[in-house]
Coordinates of N, CA and C in Angstrom, one line a residue:
M1 N 22.1 3.8 -5.3 CA 20.9 4.2 -6.1 C 19.7 4.2 -5.1
K2 N 18.8 5.1 -5.4 CA 17.6 5.3 -4.5 C 16.3 5.1 -5.4
I3 N 15.3 4.4 -4.9 CA 14.0 4.4 -5.5 C 13.0 4.9 -4.6
M4 N 12.4 5.9 -5.0 CA 11.3 6.5 -4.2 C 10.0 6.2 -4.9
Y5 N 9.0 5.7 -4.2 CA 7.8 5.3 -4.9 C 6.6 5.6 -4.1
W6 N 5.5 6.0 -4.9 CA 4.2 6.2 -4.3 C 3.4 5.0 -4.4
S7 N 2.7 4.6 -3.4 CA 2.0 3.3 -3.4 C 0.8 3.4 -2.4
D8 N -0.1 2.5 -2.5 CA -1.2 2.5 -1.5 C -1.6 1.0 -1.2
F9 N -1.9 0.8 0.1 CA -2.3 -0.6 0.5 C -3.6 -1.0 0.0
N10 N -4.5 -0.1 -0.4 CA -5.8 -0.5 -1.0 C -5.7 -0.8 -2.5
C11 N -4.5 -0.8 -3.0 CA -4.3 -1.0 -4.5 C -3.5 -2.3 -4.7
P12 N -4.2 -3.3 -5.3 CA -3.5 -4.5 -5.6 C -2.4 -4.4 -6.5
Y13 N -2.4 -3.5 -7.4 CA -1.3 -3.2 -8.4 C -0.1 -2.7 -7.6
S14 N -0.3 -2.0 -6.6 CA 0.8 -1.5 -5.8 C 1.6 -2.7 -5.1
Y15 N 0.8 -3.7 -4.7 CA 1.4 -4.9 -4.1 C 2.1 -5.7 -5.2
M16 N 1.5 -5.8 -6.3 CA 2.2 -6.5 -7.4 C 3.5 -5.8 -7.8
G17 N 3.4 -4.5 -7.9 CA 4.6 -3.7 -8.2 C 5.7 -3.9 -7.2
D18 N 5.3 -3.9 -5.9 CA 6.3 -4.1 -4.8 C 7.0 -5.4 -5.0
V19 N 6.2 -6.5 -5.3 CA 6.8 -7.8 -5.4 C 7.7 -7.8 -6.7
R20 N 7.3 -7.3 -7.8 CA 8.1 -7.2 -9.0 C 9.4 -6.4 -8.8
L21 N 9.3 -5.3 -8.1 CA 10.4 -4.4 -7.9 C 11.5 -5.2 -7.1
K22 N 11.1 -5.8 -6.0 CA 12.0 -6.4 -5.1 C 12.6 -7.7 -5.7
K23 N 11.9 -8.3 -6.6 CA 12.4 -9.5 -7.3 C 13.5 -9.0 -8.3
A24 N 13.3 -7.9 -9.0 CA 14.3 -7.4 -9.9 C 15.5 -6.9 -9.2
I25 N 15.4 -6.3 -8.0 CA 16.5 -5.9 -7.2 C 17.4 -7.1 -6.8
R26 N 16.7 -8.2 -6.3 CA 17.4 -9.4 -5.9 C 18.1 -10.0 -7.1
E27 N 17.4 -10.2 -8.3 CA 18.0 -10.8 -9.4 C 19.2 -10.0 -10.0
L28 N 19.1 -8.7 -9.9 CA 20.2 -7.9 -10.4 C 21.3 -7.6 -9.4
G29 N 21.1 -8.1 -8.1 CA 22.1 -7.9 -7.1 C 22.4 -6.4 -6.8
L30 N 21.4 -5.6 -6.9 CA 21.5 -4.2 -6.7 C 21.5 -3.7 -5.2
D31 N 22.2 -2.7 -4.9 CA 22.2 -2.1 -3.6 C 21.3 -0.9 -3.7
I32 N 20.1 -1.0 -3.2 CA 19.0 0.1 -3.5 C 18.5 0.6 -2.1
E33 N 18.4 1.9 -2.0 CA 17.6 2.5 -0.9 C 16.2 2.7 -1.4
L34 N 15.2 2.1 -0.7 CA 13.8 2.2 -1.0 C 13.1 3.2 -0.1
E35 N 12.3 4.0 -0.6 CA 11.4 4.9 0.2 C 10.0 4.9 -0.3
M36 N 9.1 4.3 0.5 CA 7.7 4.3 0.1 C 7.1 5.6 0.5
K37 N 6.3 6.2 -0.4 CA 5.6 7.4 -0.1 C 4.1 7.1 -0.1
A38 N 3.3 7.7 0.7 CA 1.9 7.5 0.8 C 1.1 8.1 -0.3
F39 N 0.2 7.4 -0.8 CA -0.8 8.0 -1.7 C -2.1 7.2 -1.6
E40 N -3.1 7.8 -1.0 CA -4.4 7.1 -0.8 C -5.2 7.2 -2.1
I41 N -5.5 6.0 -2.7 CA -6.3 6.0 -3.9 C -7.8 6.2 -3.5
E42 N -8.1 6.0 -2.3 CA -9.5 6.1 -1.8 C -9.5 7.2 -0.7
P43 N -9.1 8.4 -0.9 CA -9.0 9.4 0.1 C -10.3 9.8 0.9
D44 N -11.4 9.5 0.2 CA -12.7 9.8 0.9 C -13.2 8.7 1.8
L45 N -12.5 7.6 1.9 CA -13.0 6.5 2.8 C -12.7 7.0 4.2
D46 N -13.6 6.6 5.1 CA -13.3 6.8 6.5 C -13.1 5.5 7.2
D47 N -13.3 5.3 8.5 CA -13.1 4.1 9.2 C -14.1 3.0 9.0
E48 N -15.2 3.3 8.2 CA -16.2 2.3 7.9 C -15.6 1.2 7.1
I49 N -16.0 0.0 7.3 CA -15.5 -1.2 6.6 C -16.5 -1.6 5.6
I50 N -16.2 -1.6 4.3 CA -17.1 -1.9 3.2 C -16.7 -3.1 2.4
P51 N -17.5 -4.0 2.1 CA -17.1 -5.1 1.2 C -16.7 -4.5 -0.1
M52 N -15.6 -5.1 -0.6 CA -14.9 -4.5 -1.8 C -15.9 -4.5 -3.0
I53 N -16.7 -5.6 -3.2 CA -17.6 -5.7 -4.3 C -18.6 -4.5 -4.3
K54 N -19.2 -4.3 -3.1 CA -20.1 -3.2 -3.0 C -19.4 -1.8 -3.3
H55 N -18.3 -1.6 -2.7 CA -17.5 -0.4 -2.9 C -17.2 -0.2 -4.4
Y56 N -16.7 -1.2 -5.1 CA -16.3 -1.2 -6.5 C -17.5 -0.9 -7.4
A57 N -18.6 -1.5 -7.1 CA -19.8 -1.3 -7.9 C -20.3 0.1 -7.8
G58 N -20.3 0.7 -6.5 CA -20.7 2.1 -6.3 C -19.7 3.1 -7.0
K59 N -18.4 2.8 -6.8 CA -17.4 3.7 -7.4 C -17.5 3.8 -8.9
Y60 N -17.7 2.7 -9.6 CA -17.7 2.7 -11.0 C -19.1 2.6 -11.7
G61 N -20.1 2.7 -10.8 CA -21.5 2.7 -11.4 C -21.8 1.4 -12.1
I62 N -21.4 0.3 -11.6 CA -21.7 -1.0 -12.3 C -22.4 -1.9 -11.3
S63 N -22.9 -3.0 -11.8 CA -23.6 -4.0 -10.9 C -22.5 -4.7 -10.1
E64 N -23.0 -5.3 -9.0 CA -22.1 -6.1 -8.1 C -21.6 -7.4 -8.9
I65 N -22.4 -7.9 -9.8 CA -21.9 -9.0 -10.6 C -20.7 -8.6 -11.5
E66 N -20.9 -7.4 -12.1 CA -19.8 -6.9 -13.0 C -18.6 -6.6 -12.1
A67 N -18.8 -6.0 -10.9 CA -17.7 -5.7 -10.0 C -16.9 -7.0 -9.7
R68 N -17.7 -8.0 -9.3 CA -17.0 -9.3 -8.9 C -16.1 -9.8 -10.1
L69 N -16.6 -9.8 -11.3 CA -15.9 -10.2 -12.5 C -14.6 -9.4 -12.6
M70 N -14.7 -8.1 -12.5 CA -13.5 -7.3 -12.6 C -12.5 -7.6 -11.5
L71 N -13.0 -7.7 -10.3 CA -12.1 -8.0 -9.2 C -11.4 -9.4 -9.3
E72 N -12.2 -10.3 -9.8 CA -11.6 -11.7 -10.0 C -10.5 -11.7 -11.0
E73 N -10.7 -10.8 -12.0 CA -9.6 -10.7 -13.1 C -8.3 -10.1 -12.4
I74 N -8.5 -9.2 -11.5 CA -7.3 -8.7 -10.8 C -6.6 -9.8 -10.0
D75 N -7.5 -10.6 -9.3 CA -6.9 -11.8 -8.6 C -6.1 -12.7 -9.4
E76 N -6.6 -12.9 -10.7 CA -5.9 -13.8 -11.6 C -4.5 -13.2 -12.0
I77 N -4.5 -11.9 -12.3 CA -3.2 -11.3 -12.6 C -2.2 -11.4 -11.5
A78 N -2.7 -11.3 -10.3 CA -1.8 -11.4 -9.1 C -1.3 -12.8 -9.0
K79 N -2.1 -13.8 -9.3 CA -1.6 -15.2 -9.2 C -0.4 -15.5 -10.1
E80 N -0.4 -14.8 -11.2 CA 0.8 -14.9 -12.1 C 2.1 -14.5 -11.5
E81 N 2.0 -13.6 -10.4 CA 3.2 -13.2 -9.7 C 3.4 -14.0 -8.4
G82 N 2.6 -15.1 -8.3 CA 2.7 -15.9 -7.1 C 2.0 -15.4 -5.9
L83 N 1.1 -14.4 -6.1 CA 0.4 -13.8 -5.0 C -1.0 -14.3 -4.9
D84 N -1.3 -14.8 -3.7 CA -2.7 -15.3 -3.5 C -3.6 -14.2 -3.0
I85 N -3.8 -13.2 -3.9 CA -4.7 -12.1 -3.6 C -6.1 -12.6 -3.8
D86 N -7.0 -12.1 -2.8 CA -8.4 -12.3 -2.9 C -9.1 -11.0 -2.8
Y87 N -8.8 -10.1 -3.7 CA -9.3 -8.8 -3.8 C -10.9 -8.8 -3.8
S88 N -11.4 -9.8 -4.5 CA -12.9 -9.9 -4.6 C -13.6 -9.9 -3.3
N89 N -13.0 -10.5 -2.3 CA -13.6 -10.7 -0.9 C -13.0 -9.7 0.1
A90 N -12.2 -8.8 -0.3 CA -11.6 -7.8 0.6 C -12.6 -6.9 1.2
K91 N -12.3 -6.4 2.3 CA -13.1 -5.4 3.0 C -12.3 -4.1 3.1
V92 N -12.8 -3.1 2.4 CA -12.0 -1.9 2.3 C -12.3 -0.8 3.3
T93 N -11.3 -0.1 3.8 CA -11.5 1.0 4.7 C -10.3 2.0 4.4
S94 N -10.3 3.1 5.0 CA -9.2 4.1 4.8 C -7.8 3.4 5.0
S95 N -6.9 3.8 4.2 CA -5.5 3.3 4.3 C -4.6 4.3 5.1
K96 N -5.2 5.5 5.5 CA -4.3 6.5 6.1 C -3.6 6.0 7.3
D97 N -4.2 5.2 8.2 CA -3.6 4.7 9.4 C -2.4 3.7 9.0
A98 N -2.6 3.0 8.0 CA -1.6 2.0 7.6 C -0.4 2.8 7.1
H99 N -0.6 3.9 6.4 CA 0.5 4.8 5.9 C 1.2 5.4 7.2
R100 N 0.4 5.8 8.1 CA 1.0 6.4 9.3 C 1.9 5.4 10.1
L101 N 1.4 4.1 10.1 CA 2.2 3.1 10.7 C 3.6 2.9 10.0
V102 N 3.6 3.0 8.7 CA 4.8 2.9 7.9 C 5.8 4.1 8.3
K103 N 5.2 5.2 8.5 CA 6.0 6.4 8.9 C 6.6 6.2 10.3
L104 N 5.8 5.6 11.2 CA 6.4 5.3 12.5 C 7.5 4.3 12.4
A105 N 7.3 3.2 11.6 CA 8.3 2.2 11.4 C 9.6 2.8 10.9
A106 N 9.4 3.8 9.9 CA 10.6 4.4 9.3 C 11.4 5.2 10.3
S107 N 10.7 5.7 11.3 CA 11.4 6.5 12.3 C 12.3 5.7 13.2
K108 N 12.3 4.4 13.1 CA 13.1 3.5 13.8 C 14.5 3.2 13.1
N109 N 14.6 3.8 11.9 CA 15.8 3.7 11.1 C 16.2 2.2 10.8
S110 N 15.2 1.4 10.5 CA 15.5 0.0 10.2 C 14.7 -0.3 8.9
P111 N 15.4 -0.3 7.7 CA 14.8 -0.6 6.5 C 14.1 -2.0 6.4
S112 N 14.7 -2.9 7.1 CA 14.1 -4.3 7.1 C 12.8 -4.3 7.9
L113 N 12.7 -3.4 9.0 CA 11.4 -3.3 9.7 C 10.3 -2.7 8.8
V114 N 10.7 -1.6 8.1 CA 9.8 -0.9 7.2 C 9.3 -1.9 6.2
D115 N 10.2 -2.7 5.6 CA 9.9 -3.6 4.5 C 8.9 -4.7 5.0
S116 N 9.2 -5.2 6.3 CA 8.3 -6.2 6.9 C 6.9 -5.7 7.1
I117 N 6.8 -4.4 7.6 CA 5.5 -3.8 7.9 C 4.7 -3.7 6.6
I118 N 5.4 -3.2 5.6 CA 4.7 -3.0 4.3 C 4.2 -4.3 3.7
E119 N 5.1 -5.3 3.7 CA 4.7 -6.7 3.2 C 3.5 -7.2 4.0
K120 N 3.6 -7.2 5.3 CA 2.5 -7.8 6.2 C 1.2 -7.0 6.0
T121 N 1.3 -5.7 5.8 CA 0.1 -4.9 5.6 C -0.6 -5.2 4.3
Y122 N 0.2 -5.3 3.2 CA -0.4 -5.7 2.0 C -1.0 -7.1 2.1
N123 N -0.3 -8.0 2.7 CA -0.7 -9.4 2.8 C -2.0 -9.5 3.6
A124 N -2.1 -8.8 4.7 CA -3.3 -8.9 5.6 C -4.5 -8.4 4.8
F125 N -4.4 -7.3 4.1 CA -5.6 -6.8 3.4 C -5.9 -7.6 2.2
L126 N -4.9 -7.8 1.3 CA -5.2 -8.4 0.0 C -5.2 -9.9 0.0
C127 N -4.6 -10.6 0.9 CA -4.6 -12.0 0.9 C -5.4 -12.6 2.0
E128 N -5.4 -12.0 3.2 CA -6.1 -12.6 4.3 C -7.4 -11.9 4.5
N129 N -7.8 -11.0 3.7 CA -9.1 -10.2 3.8 C -9.3 -9.6 5.2
K130 N -8.3 -9.1 5.8 CA -8.4 -8.3 7.0 C -8.5 -6.8 6.6
P131 N -9.5 -6.1 7.1 CA -9.5 -4.7 6.8 C -8.4 -4.0 7.5
L132 N -8.0 -2.8 7.0 CA -6.8 -2.1 7.6 C -7.3 -1.3 8.8
A133 N -8.0 -2.0 9.7 CA -8.5 -1.3 10.9 C -7.4 -1.3 12.0
K134 N -7.6 -0.5 13.0 CA -6.5 -0.2 14.0 C -6.1 -1.5 14.6
E135 N -7.0 -2.4 15.0 CA -6.6 -3.7 15.7 C -5.7 -4.5 14.8
V136 N -6.0 -4.5 13.5 CA -5.2 -5.3 12.5 C -3.8 -4.7 12.4
L137 N -3.7 -3.4 12.4 CA -2.4 -2.7 12.3 C -1.6 -2.9 13.6
I138 N -2.2 -2.9 14.7 CA -1.5 -3.2 16.0 C -1.0 -4.6 15.9
E139 N -1.8 -5.5 15.5 CA -1.3 -6.9 15.4 C -0.1 -7.1 14.4
I140 N -0.1 -6.4 13.3 CA 1.0 -6.4 12.4 C 2.2 -5.8 13.0
A141 N 2.1 -4.6 13.7 CA 3.2 -3.9 14.2 C 3.8 -4.7 15.4
T142 N 3.0 -5.2 16.3 CA 3.6 -6.0 17.4 C 4.2 -7.3 17.0
S143 N 3.7 -7.9 15.9 CA 4.4 -9.1 15.4 C 5.8 -8.8 14.9
Q144 N 6.1 -7.5 14.6 CA 7.4 -7.2 14.1 C 8.2 -6.5 15.2
G145 N 7.8 -6.6 16.5 CA 8.6 -6.2 17.6 C 8.3 -4.7 18.0
L146 N 7.4 -4.0 17.4 CA 7.1 -2.7 17.9 C 6.2 -2.7 19.1
D147 N 6.4 -1.7 19.9 CA 5.7 -1.6 21.2 C 4.2 -1.3 21.0
E148 N 3.4 -2.1 21.6 CA 1.9 -2.0 21.5 C 1.4 -0.7 22.0
V149 N 1.9 -0.2 23.1 CA 1.4 1.1 23.7 C 1.8 2.2 22.7
E150 N 3.0 2.2 22.2 CA 3.4 3.2 21.3 C 2.6 3.2 20.0
I151 N 2.3 2.0 19.5 CA 1.5 1.9 18.3 C 0.0 2.4 18.5
T152 N -0.5 2.0 19.6 CA -1.9 2.4 20.0 C -2.0 3.9 20.2
D153 N -1.0 4.4 20.9 CA -1.0 5.9 21.1 C -1.0 6.6 19.8
M154 N -0.1 6.2 18.9 CA 0.0 6.8 17.6 C -1.3 6.7 16.8
L155 N -1.9 5.5 16.8 CA -3.1 5.4 16.0 C -4.3 6.2 16.6
E156 N -4.3 6.4 17.9 CA -5.3 7.2 18.5 C -5.1 8.7 18.4
S157 N -3.9 9.1 17.9 CA -3.6 10.5 17.7 C -3.7 10.8 16.2
T158 N -3.1 12.0 15.9 CA -3.0 12.4 14.5 C -1.5 12.4 14.0
R159 N -0.7 11.7 14.8 CA 0.7 11.7 14.5 C 1.0 11.1 13.2
Y160 N 1.9 11.7 12.4 CA 2.3 11.3 11.1 C 1.2 11.6 10.0
A161 N 0.1 12.2 10.4 CA -1.0 12.5 9.4 C -0.4 13.6 8.4
I162 N 0.3 14.6 9.0 CA 0.9 15.6 8.1 C 1.9 15.0 7.1
E163 N 2.7 14.1 7.6 CA 3.7 13.5 6.7 C 3.0 12.7 5.6
V164 N 1.9 12.1 5.9 CA 1.1 11.3 4.8 C 0.6 12.4 3.8
R165 N 0.0 13.4 4.3 CA -0.5 14.5 3.4 C 0.6 15.1 2.6
L166 N 1.7 15.4 3.2 CA 2.9 15.9 2.4 C 3.3 15.0 1.3
D167 N 3.3 13.7 1.5 CA 3.6 12.7 0.5 C 2.7 12.8 -0.7
E168 N 1.4 13.0 -0.3 CA 0.4 13.1 -1.4 C 0.5 14.4 -2.1
D169 N 0.8 15.5 -1.4 CA 1.0 16.7 -2.1 C 2.2 16.7 -3.1
D170 N 3.2 16.0 -2.6 CA 4.5 15.8 -3.4 C 4.2 15.0 -4.6
A171 N 3.3 14.0 -4.5 CA 2.9 13.2 -5.7 C 2.3 14.1 -6.7
I172 N 1.4 14.9 -6.3 CA 0.7 15.8 -7.2 C 1.7 16.8 -7.9
L173 N 2.6 17.3 -7.1 CA 3.6 18.3 -7.7 C 4.5 17.6 -8.7
N174 N 4.7 16.3 -8.5 CA 5.6 15.5 -9.4 C 4.8 14.8 -10.5
G175 N 3.5 15.1 -10.6 CA 2.7 14.6 -11.8 C 2.4 13.2 -11.7
V176 N 2.4 12.6 -10.5 CA 2.1 11.2 -10.3 C 0.6 11.0 -10.5
Q177 N 0.2 10.1 -11.4 CA -1.2 9.9 -11.7 C -1.6 8.5 -11.7
A178 N -0.7 7.6 -11.5 CA -1.0 6.1 -11.5 C -0.3 5.5 -10.3
M179 N -0.9 4.5 -9.7 CA -0.3 3.7 -8.6 C 0.0 2.3 -9.1
P180 N 1.2 1.9 -8.7 CA 2.3 2.6 -8.1 C 3.0 3.5 -9.1
C181 N 3.9 4.3 -8.6 CA 4.7 5.1 -9.4 C 6.1 5.2 -8.8
Y182 N 7.1 4.9 -9.6 CA 8.5 4.8 -9.1 C 9.4 5.9 -9.7
F183 N 10.2 6.5 -8.8 CA 11.2 7.5 -9.3 C 12.5 6.9 -8.9
I184 N 13.2 6.5 -10.0 CA 14.5 5.8 -9.8 C 15.6 6.8 -10.0
E185 N 16.3 7.1 -8.9 CA 17.4 8.1 -8.9 C 18.7 7.5 -9.0
N186 N 19.5 7.9 -10.0 CA 20.8 7.4 -10.2 C 21.7 8.6 -10.6
G187 N 22.4 9.1 -9.6 CA 23.2 10.3 -9.8 C 22.3 11.4 -10.0
S188 N 22.5 12.2 -11.1 CA 21.7 13.3 -11.4 C 20.5 13.0 -12.3
E189 N 20.4 11.7 -12.6 CA 19.3 11.3 -13.5 C 18.1 10.6 -12.7
T190 N 16.9 10.9 -13.2 CA 15.8 10.2 -12.5 C 14.9 9.6 -13.6
L191 N 14.6 8.4 -13.4 CA 13.7 7.6 -14.4 C 12.4 7.5 -13.7
V192 N 11.3 7.8 -14.3 CA 9.9 7.7 -13.7 C 9.2 6.5 -14.4
I193 N 8.7 5.6 -13.6 CA 8.0 4.4 -14.1 C 6.7 4.4 -13.4
A194 N 5.6 4.5 -14.2 CA 4.2 4.5 -13.6 C 3.6 3.1 -13.9
G195 N 3.0 2.6 -12.9 CA 2.3 1.3 -13.0 C 3.2 0.1 -12.5
A196 N 2.5 -1.0 -12.4 CA 3.2 -2.2 -11.9 C 3.7 -3.0 -13.1
L197 N 4.6 -2.5 -13.8 CA 5.2 -3.2 -15.0 C 6.0 -4.4 -14.6
S198 N 6.0 -5.4 -15.5 CA 6.7 -6.6 -15.2 C 8.2 -6.3 -15.5

């Protein structure tokens, strides 16, 4: 069985969905092939690092006090999954490089490496309040045994940018409108589940 899913590191619900999905796979003892596809929920962000409260307030046209309350509510939902998310104090930037890092990890043909990179990237941004800047991504990748020179060269280039864009185009073609979104393939049947359902 294969599960292909669109997700974004800037989305706390994507992290919650990831945790819930992997928990269900373990509990059911399933043999699943997972493939994460890139989908930037904030495609207009560049490399500037912005406090999440300020970004959220501007994005939704609300006060920073209202933004903090909404973000803290997301933190509480995550705690129910055992995740120590601190989205309220996160510092947001583009997730494109993080998605490119996952593509590089996938090129190594090691699902456990890809899984570790994904988990550590979510955790760095959503729990440790580290922005998804190049130095943070290099730290994550090298902690998993990837070569620092290779990672740095990739991040300084446009390598895997086309693959990230193709994932996003594919999401649009498949009618993906919510993050995360799962396509569970079993034989000739495909079940689509949108959102981080329990």
